[in-house]
Short mmCIF file of C-alpha atoms in Angstrom, two decimals:
data_model
loop_
_atom_site.label_atom_id
_atom_site.label_comp_id
_atom_site.label_asym_id
_atom_site.label_seq_id
_atom_site.Cartn_x
_atom_site.Cartn_y
_atom_site.Cartn_z
CA ARG A 180 -4.42 17.63 -24.68
CA LYS A 181 -7.83 18.86 -26.12
CA TRP A 182 -10.89 17.18 -25.12
CA ASN A 183 -14.36 16.06 -26.40
CA GLU A 184 -16.88 13.53 -25.63
CA TYR A 185 -14.43 10.70 -26.24
CA THR A 186 -11.87 11.94 -23.61
CA PRO A 187 -11.86 11.83 -19.97
CA TRP A 188 -13.17 14.96 -18.19
CA ASN A 189 -10.66 16.92 -16.00
CA ALA A 190 -12.58 19.68 -13.98
CA SER A 191 -9.50 21.54 -13.02
CA THR A 192 -7.94 21.51 -16.58
CA HIS A 193 -11.26 22.80 -17.98
CA THR A 194 -11.49 25.59 -15.45
CA ASN A 195 -7.99 26.76 -16.30
CA ARG A 196 -8.58 26.61 -19.92
CA LEU A 197 -11.79 28.53 -19.62
CA GLN A 198 -10.01 31.23 -17.46
CA ALA A 199 -7.18 31.58 -19.97
CA HIS A 200 -9.83 32.01 -22.79
CA SER A 201 -11.53 34.68 -20.85
CA LEU A 202 -8.29 36.54 -20.36
CA SER A 203 -7.52 36.34 -24.09
CA GLY A 204 -10.37 38.95 -24.58
CA ARG A 205 -12.48 36.76 -26.78
CA THR A 206 -16.18 36.62 -25.90
CA ALA A 207 -18.40 33.66 -26.07
CA THR A 208 -21.51 35.40 -27.44
CA SER A 209 -23.64 33.55 -29.88
CA PRO A 210 -27.11 34.03 -31.59
CA VAL A 211 -27.85 30.54 -30.23
CA GLN A 212 -28.65 31.01 -26.49
CA VAL A 213 -28.79 27.27 -25.85
CA LEU A 214 -24.96 27.29 -26.00
CA THR A 215 -24.26 28.91 -22.67
CA THR A 216 -23.46 26.21 -20.21
CA ILE A 217 -20.11 24.28 -20.42
CA PRO A 218 -20.91 20.70 -19.16
CA ARG A 219 -18.87 19.05 -16.41
CA ASN A 220 -19.49 15.40 -17.57
CA PRO A 221 -18.74 14.74 -21.20
CA THR A 222 -20.46 11.48 -22.04
CA LYS A 223 -22.77 10.33 -24.77
CA GLU A 224 -25.53 10.11 -22.15
CA MET A 225 -25.40 13.82 -21.44
CA PRO A 226 -27.93 16.07 -23.23
CA ALA A 227 -26.97 16.77 -26.64
CA HIS A 228 -26.83 20.64 -26.36
CA GLN A 229 -24.33 20.41 -23.56
CA ARG A 230 -22.16 18.05 -25.59
CA LEU A 231 -22.22 20.50 -28.50
CA SER A 232 -21.39 23.37 -26.30
CA LEU A 233 -18.36 21.45 -24.98
CA ARG A 234 -17.37 20.52 -28.53
CA ARG A 235 -17.57 24.27 -29.44
CA GLU A 236 -15.35 25.36 -26.46
CA SER A 237 -12.91 22.48 -27.19
CA ILE A 238 -12.44 23.85 -30.81
CA ARG A 239 -12.23 27.36 -29.68
CA THR A 240 -9.40 26.45 -27.24
CA ALA A 241 -7.47 24.39 -29.83
CA CYS A 242 -7.77 27.31 -32.36
CA LYS A 243 -5.72 29.57 -30.21
CA GLU A 244 -2.56 27.97 -31.82
CA PHE A 245 -3.94 28.48 -35.35
CA GLN A 246 -5.35 31.86 -35.39
CA ARG A 247 -4.41 34.16 -38.30
CA PRO A 248 -6.00 36.39 -40.85
CA LEU A 249 -7.49 34.77 -43.88
CA THR A 250 -6.00 35.85 -47.31
CA ALA A 251 -8.24 37.23 -49.96
CA ARG A 252 -8.10 34.08 -51.97
CA GLU A 253 -8.93 31.94 -48.72
CA LYS A 254 -12.05 34.19 -48.09
CA THR A 255 -13.28 33.66 -51.70
CA GLN A 256 -12.79 29.92 -51.25
CA LEU A 257 -14.62 30.02 -47.94
CA TYR A 258 -17.50 32.01 -49.26
CA THR A 259 -17.97 29.51 -52.15
CA GLN A 260 -18.50 26.68 -49.68
CA MET A 261 -20.83 28.67 -47.51
CA MET A 262 -24.55 28.14 -48.28
CA VAL A 263 -26.73 30.93 -46.97
CA ASP A 264 -30.55 30.96 -46.22
CA ASP A 265 -31.57 34.57 -45.47
CA ALA A 266 -35.11 33.78 -44.61
CA HIS A 267 -33.90 31.38 -41.72
CA ARG A 268 -30.71 33.42 -40.99
CA VAL A 269 -28.55 30.28 -41.47
CA ILE A 270 -25.09 29.65 -42.94
CA TRP A 271 -23.94 26.09 -43.52
CA CYS A 272 -20.12 25.38 -44.56
CA THR A 273 -20.02 22.36 -46.54
CA VAL A 274 -17.32 19.67 -46.13
CA ARG A 275 -17.56 16.84 -48.70
CA LYS A 276 -18.06 13.41 -47.27
CA SER A 277 -19.23 14.64 -43.93
CA GLY A 278 -22.96 14.32 -44.23
CA THR A 279 -23.36 16.72 -47.17
CA THR A 280 -26.12 14.83 -48.84
CA SER A 281 -28.24 15.00 -45.75
CA TRP A 282 -27.54 18.62 -44.83
CA LYS A 283 -28.29 19.59 -48.53
CA ALA A 284 -31.73 18.02 -48.13
CA VAL A 285 -32.19 19.91 -44.83
CA MET A 286 -31.35 23.23 -46.50
CA LEU A 287 -33.67 22.52 -49.45
CA ILE A 288 -36.52 21.78 -46.93
CA LEU A 289 -36.11 24.97 -45.07
CA LYS A 290 -36.06 26.85 -48.53
CA GLY A 291 -39.51 25.16 -49.03
CA LYS A 292 -38.36 23.32 -52.17
CA PHE A 293 -39.43 19.96 -50.85
CA SER A 294 -41.84 18.85 -48.21
CA ARG A 295 -40.69 15.20 -47.93
CA LEU A 296 -37.25 14.14 -46.69
CA SER A 297 -37.05 11.30 -49.37
CA ALA A 298 -37.59 13.68 -52.20
CA ALA A 299 -35.01 16.21 -50.89
CA LEU A 300 -32.43 13.46 -50.39
CA ASP A 301 -32.95 12.21 -53.99
CA HIS A 302 -32.53 15.73 -55.47
CA SER A 303 -29.53 16.31 -53.16
CA ILE A 304 -27.89 13.13 -54.70
CA HIS A 305 -28.67 13.90 -58.26
CA HIS A 306 -28.64 17.51 -58.59
CA GLY A 307 -25.98 18.79 -56.03
CA TYR A 308 -26.40 22.20 -54.98
CA LYS A 309 -29.20 23.32 -57.25
CA TYR A 310 -31.60 25.57 -55.46
CA LEU A 311 -29.04 26.44 -52.65
CA THR A 312 -27.35 29.84 -52.66
CA ARG A 313 -23.72 30.33 -52.07
CA MET A 314 -22.47 33.25 -50.19
CA SER A 315 -20.10 34.06 -53.00
CA ASP A 316 -22.96 34.02 -55.54
CA LYS A 317 -25.30 36.32 -53.71
CA TYR A 318 -23.01 38.80 -51.88
CA SER A 319 -19.93 40.73 -52.97
CA ASN A 320 -19.95 43.60 -50.63
CA PRO A 321 -17.90 42.62 -47.53
CA ALA A 322 -20.06 44.56 -45.30
CA ASP A 323 -23.04 42.25 -46.39
CA ILE A 324 -20.88 39.16 -45.67
CA GLU A 325 -19.60 40.23 -42.27
CA TYR A 326 -23.20 41.03 -41.18
CA ARG A 327 -24.39 37.59 -41.87
CA LEU A 328 -21.31 36.04 -40.47
CA LYS A 329 -21.84 37.95 -37.14
CA HIS A 330 -25.58 37.59 -36.96
CA TYR A 331 -26.58 34.28 -38.50
CA THR A 332 -26.63 30.83 -37.03
CA LYS A 333 -23.50 29.08 -38.59
CA PHE A 334 -22.81 25.37 -38.47
CA MET A 335 -20.57 22.87 -40.09
CA SER A 336 -20.13 19.11 -40.15
CA TYR A 337 -16.88 17.33 -40.20
CA ARG A 338 -15.21 13.87 -40.16
CA GLU A 339 -12.24 11.83 -39.20
CA PRO A 340 -9.76 12.93 -41.86
CA LEU A 341 -8.48 9.64 -43.15
CA GLY A 342 -11.88 8.14 -43.15
CA ARG A 343 -12.93 11.12 -45.33
CA VAL A 344 -10.11 10.35 -47.71
CA VAL A 345 -11.11 6.66 -48.06
CA SER A 346 -14.66 7.77 -48.67
CA ASP A 347 -13.62 9.98 -51.43
CA TYR A 348 -11.47 7.21 -53.06
CA ARG A 349 -14.44 4.67 -52.85
CA GLN A 350 -16.93 7.12 -54.26
CA ILE A 351 -14.64 7.83 -57.30
CA LYS A 352 -14.34 4.09 -57.96
CA LEU A 353 -18.01 3.31 -57.52
CA TYR A 354 -19.80 6.11 -59.24
CA ASN A 355 -19.48 6.88 -63.03
CA THR A 356 -19.33 10.91 -63.14
CA ASN A 357 -17.51 13.39 -65.07
CA PHE A 358 -15.68 14.20 -61.74
CA ARG A 359 -14.39 10.63 -61.44
CA LYS A 360 -13.25 10.73 -65.11
CA MET A 361 -11.36 14.00 -64.52
CA ILE A 362 -9.75 13.04 -61.17
CA CYS A 363 -8.67 9.52 -62.38
CA GLU A 364 -7.10 10.92 -65.47
CA ARG A 365 -5.24 13.30 -63.35
CA VAL A 366 -4.24 10.72 -60.78
CA ALA A 367 -2.88 8.37 -63.48
CA ALA A 368 -1.09 11.22 -65.24
CA TYR A 369 0.63 12.27 -61.93
CA ASN A 370 1.59 8.63 -61.10
CA SER A 371 2.85 8.09 -64.53
CA ASN A 372 5.12 11.23 -64.33
CA VAL A 373 6.44 9.93 -60.97
CA SER A 374 7.19 6.49 -62.39
CA GLU A 375 9.05 7.82 -65.35
CA SER A 376 11.02 10.00 -63.18
CA ARG A 377 11.96 6.89 -61.29
CA GLY A 378 12.75 4.91 -64.46
CA ARG A 379 9.47 2.88 -64.28
CA LYS A 380 6.95 2.27 -66.97
CA ALA A 381 4.34 4.94 -67.29
CA GLY A 382 0.83 4.04 -66.18
CA LYS A 383 -2.53 4.15 -68.08
CA THR A 384 -3.94 7.52 -68.91
CA ASN A 385 -6.87 6.38 -71.19
CA ALA A 386 -10.47 6.87 -70.59
CA ASP A 387 -10.58 3.67 -68.54
CA ALA A 388 -7.82 5.04 -66.16
CA TRP A 389 -10.25 4.83 -63.24
CA ARG A 390 -10.20 1.02 -63.33
CA HIS A 391 -6.59 0.99 -62.66
CA ILE A 392 -6.20 3.64 -60.08
CA SER A 393 -5.15 2.10 -56.62
CA PHE A 394 -5.45 3.64 -53.30
CA PRO A 395 -1.86 4.16 -52.92
CA GLN A 396 -1.73 6.01 -56.20
CA PHE A 397 -4.64 8.18 -55.17
CA VAL A 398 -2.85 9.09 -52.02
CA ASN A 399 0.30 10.05 -53.94
CA TYR A 400 -1.93 12.46 -55.89
CA VAL A 401 -3.70 13.87 -52.65
CA THR A 402 -0.40 14.38 -50.92
CA ARG A 403 1.59 15.72 -53.83
CA PHE A 404 2.20 19.06 -52.00
CA HIS A 405 3.74 17.44 -49.11
CA ASP A 406 7.03 19.38 -49.50
CA GLU A 407 5.11 22.66 -50.25
CA ARG A 408 2.42 22.84 -47.54
CA ASN A 409 1.52 26.37 -48.45
CA LYS A 410 0.02 24.98 -51.60
CA ASN A 411 -2.47 22.58 -49.67
CA GLN A 412 -4.99 25.25 -50.30
CA ASN A 413 -5.03 24.32 -53.83
CA LEU A 414 -6.17 20.75 -53.11
CA ASN A 415 -9.54 19.74 -54.49
CA VAL A 416 -12.25 20.46 -51.99
CA HIS A 417 -13.31 16.99 -51.67
CA TRP A 418 -10.19 16.17 -49.82
CA ARG A 419 -8.83 19.49 -48.82
CA PRO A 420 -8.22 19.55 -44.97
CA THR A 421 -11.32 20.82 -43.15
CA ASN A 422 -9.57 23.64 -41.53
CA LEU A 423 -8.81 25.07 -45.05
CA ILE A 424 -12.46 24.84 -46.19
CA CYS A 425 -14.57 26.16 -43.25
CA HIS A 426 -11.66 27.82 -41.36
CA PRO A 427 -13.08 27.31 -37.83
CA CYS A 428 -10.32 29.18 -36.24
CA GLN A 429 -11.30 32.40 -38.16
CA ILE A 430 -15.08 31.84 -38.20
CA ASP A 431 -16.84 31.21 -34.92
CA TYR A 432 -19.52 28.61 -35.71
CA ASP A 433 -22.44 27.96 -33.48
CA PHE A 434 -22.51 24.30 -34.01
CA TYR A 435 -19.98 21.59 -35.06
CA VAL A 436 -21.59 18.25 -35.91
CA ASP A 437 -19.25 15.31 -35.72
CA PHE A 438 -20.39 13.06 -38.62
CA GLU A 439 -18.72 9.95 -36.97
CA SER A 440 -19.86 10.45 -33.45
CA PRO A 441 -22.39 7.81 -32.21
CA THR A 442 -24.43 10.67 -31.01
CA VAL A 443 -24.65 12.44 -34.51
CA THR A 444 -28.43 11.97 -34.74
CA GLU A 445 -29.15 13.54 -31.30
CA ASP A 446 -26.61 16.30 -32.00
CA SER A 447 -28.23 17.12 -35.32
CA SER A 448 -31.55 17.33 -33.66
CA VAL A 449 -30.43 20.32 -31.69
CA VAL A 450 -29.08 21.89 -34.74
CA LEU A 451 -32.38 21.47 -36.56
CA LYS A 452 -34.32 22.99 -33.71
CA ALA A 453 -31.98 25.98 -33.78
CA LEU A 454 -32.57 26.29 -37.49
CA ARG A 455 -36.33 26.28 -37.04
CA ALA A 456 -36.64 23.18 -39.16
CA PRO A 457 -40.03 21.33 -39.23
CA LYS A 458 -40.47 19.24 -36.10
CA TRP A 459 -40.96 16.17 -38.30
CA LEU A 460 -37.42 16.50 -39.91
CA LYS A 461 -34.87 14.22 -38.62
CA LEU A 462 -31.61 13.40 -40.19
CA PRO A 463 -31.11 9.87 -41.57
CA LYS A 464 -28.60 7.70 -39.81
CA ALA A 465 -25.10 8.44 -41.00
CA ASN A 466 -23.69 6.33 -43.67
CA THR A 467 -20.10 5.50 -42.92
CA SER A 468 -18.11 2.67 -43.94
CA GLY A 469 -16.61 1.78 -40.66
CA ASN A 470 -13.16 1.36 -39.33
CA GLU A 471 -12.63 -2.09 -40.76
CA THR A 472 -13.16 -0.73 -44.26
CA LYS A 473 -11.01 2.32 -43.51
CA TYR A 474 -8.22 0.17 -42.27
CA SER A 475 -8.28 -2.28 -45.05
CA PHE A 476 -7.37 0.69 -47.35
CA LEU A 477 -4.86 2.25 -45.13
CA SER A 478 -2.93 -0.97 -44.82
CA GLN A 479 -2.26 -0.74 -48.59
CA LEU A 480 0.01 2.23 -48.05
CA SER A 481 3.78 2.26 -47.42
CA ALA A 482 4.98 3.71 -44.27
CA SER A 483 6.05 6.92 -45.99
CA GLN A 484 2.80 7.32 -47.68
CA TYR A 485 0.92 6.96 -44.61
CA GLN A 486 3.00 9.53 -42.71
CA ARG A 487 2.49 11.99 -45.68
CA LEU A 488 -1.14 11.54 -45.47
CA LEU A 489 -1.33 11.89 -41.68
CA SER A 490 0.84 15.04 -42.03
CA LEU A 491 -1.53 16.67 -44.51
CA TYR A 492 -4.30 16.58 -41.93
CA ASP A 493 -2.15 17.43 -38.80
CA THR A 494 -4.08 20.58 -38.07
CA ASP A 495 -7.46 18.92 -38.51
CA TYR A 496 -6.37 16.31 -35.88
CA GLU A 497 -5.42 19.01 -33.50
CA ILE A 498 -8.49 21.22 -33.96
CA PHE A 499 -11.15 18.49 -33.98
CA ASN A 500 -9.40 16.35 -31.30
CA TYR A 501 -9.37 13.11 -33.30
CA GLN A 502 -6.87 10.57 -32.12
CA ARG A 503 -4.49 9.80 -35.09
CA PRO A 504 -4.98 6.16 -35.98
CA ASN A 505 -2.57 3.47 -36.38
CA GLN A 506 -2.19 2.36 -39.99
CA ASN A 507 -3.39 -1.34 -39.31
CA GLY A 508 -6.18 -0.42 -36.74
#
């Protein structure tokens, strides 16, 4: 079993895994020198930099089962999700619904676009990634990209997979955007086709489709490649598995921020210091809907829908050491 701050510490298991890691030939070098000591007592009371160090080692260990070369298409998709700041030598891999609004604001402040967090957050909400630089937009030479991946400080934020799916659905239902219209029309059309193939009456596909999209219908659409798992890379980036967005088993990030951890504020402070952010800058408290809300949606699913959804994120659960939730909490 992998470990993190939520699981008991076993010193002998940890030692054996570190020895195996050393024998594998991989090195633990990093541009962030604070990540050098593996903690022996992983609790929320421990110093944040030790907790982050343990999390990084845990992910490295889990990734031994999932290491493989990236395809050309996967590299293109990855570099599209990486924001690069050459002045601060920083790379941030974006995972939707995992603190992206706050981290966008941080990157904007680093670039000198804003001097107040409130203004940066407002811009982040209403203008997306404007003023930020995607790796894929700035660099096409593989040597330029590889240099930055090797020498820049790299970080990513992630979240419990099913909580992320519920958050995606709630955002689609709450906010009137072109993205909502596009996704809801596709969800309605997909479920209509499924219903017709089963001899049922087709659902709505008009401009008000979003009003009639249920969470089970949304899950049907999200898991539509269940029998063709090699196509999961085609899923919309909002709910694509995190391991297929940032590829933590191929990219050795310096920091992994658990968006739903009770220590996310303290952990983020260590990252901000490594990024040379202004001392006054603190990430706002994580805005998560909580387990009660999550389970109220998951309970709407049939057993087969729930299992398909869990199966979609199997690798995420393994890599990030989240415990797979029971459907009803």
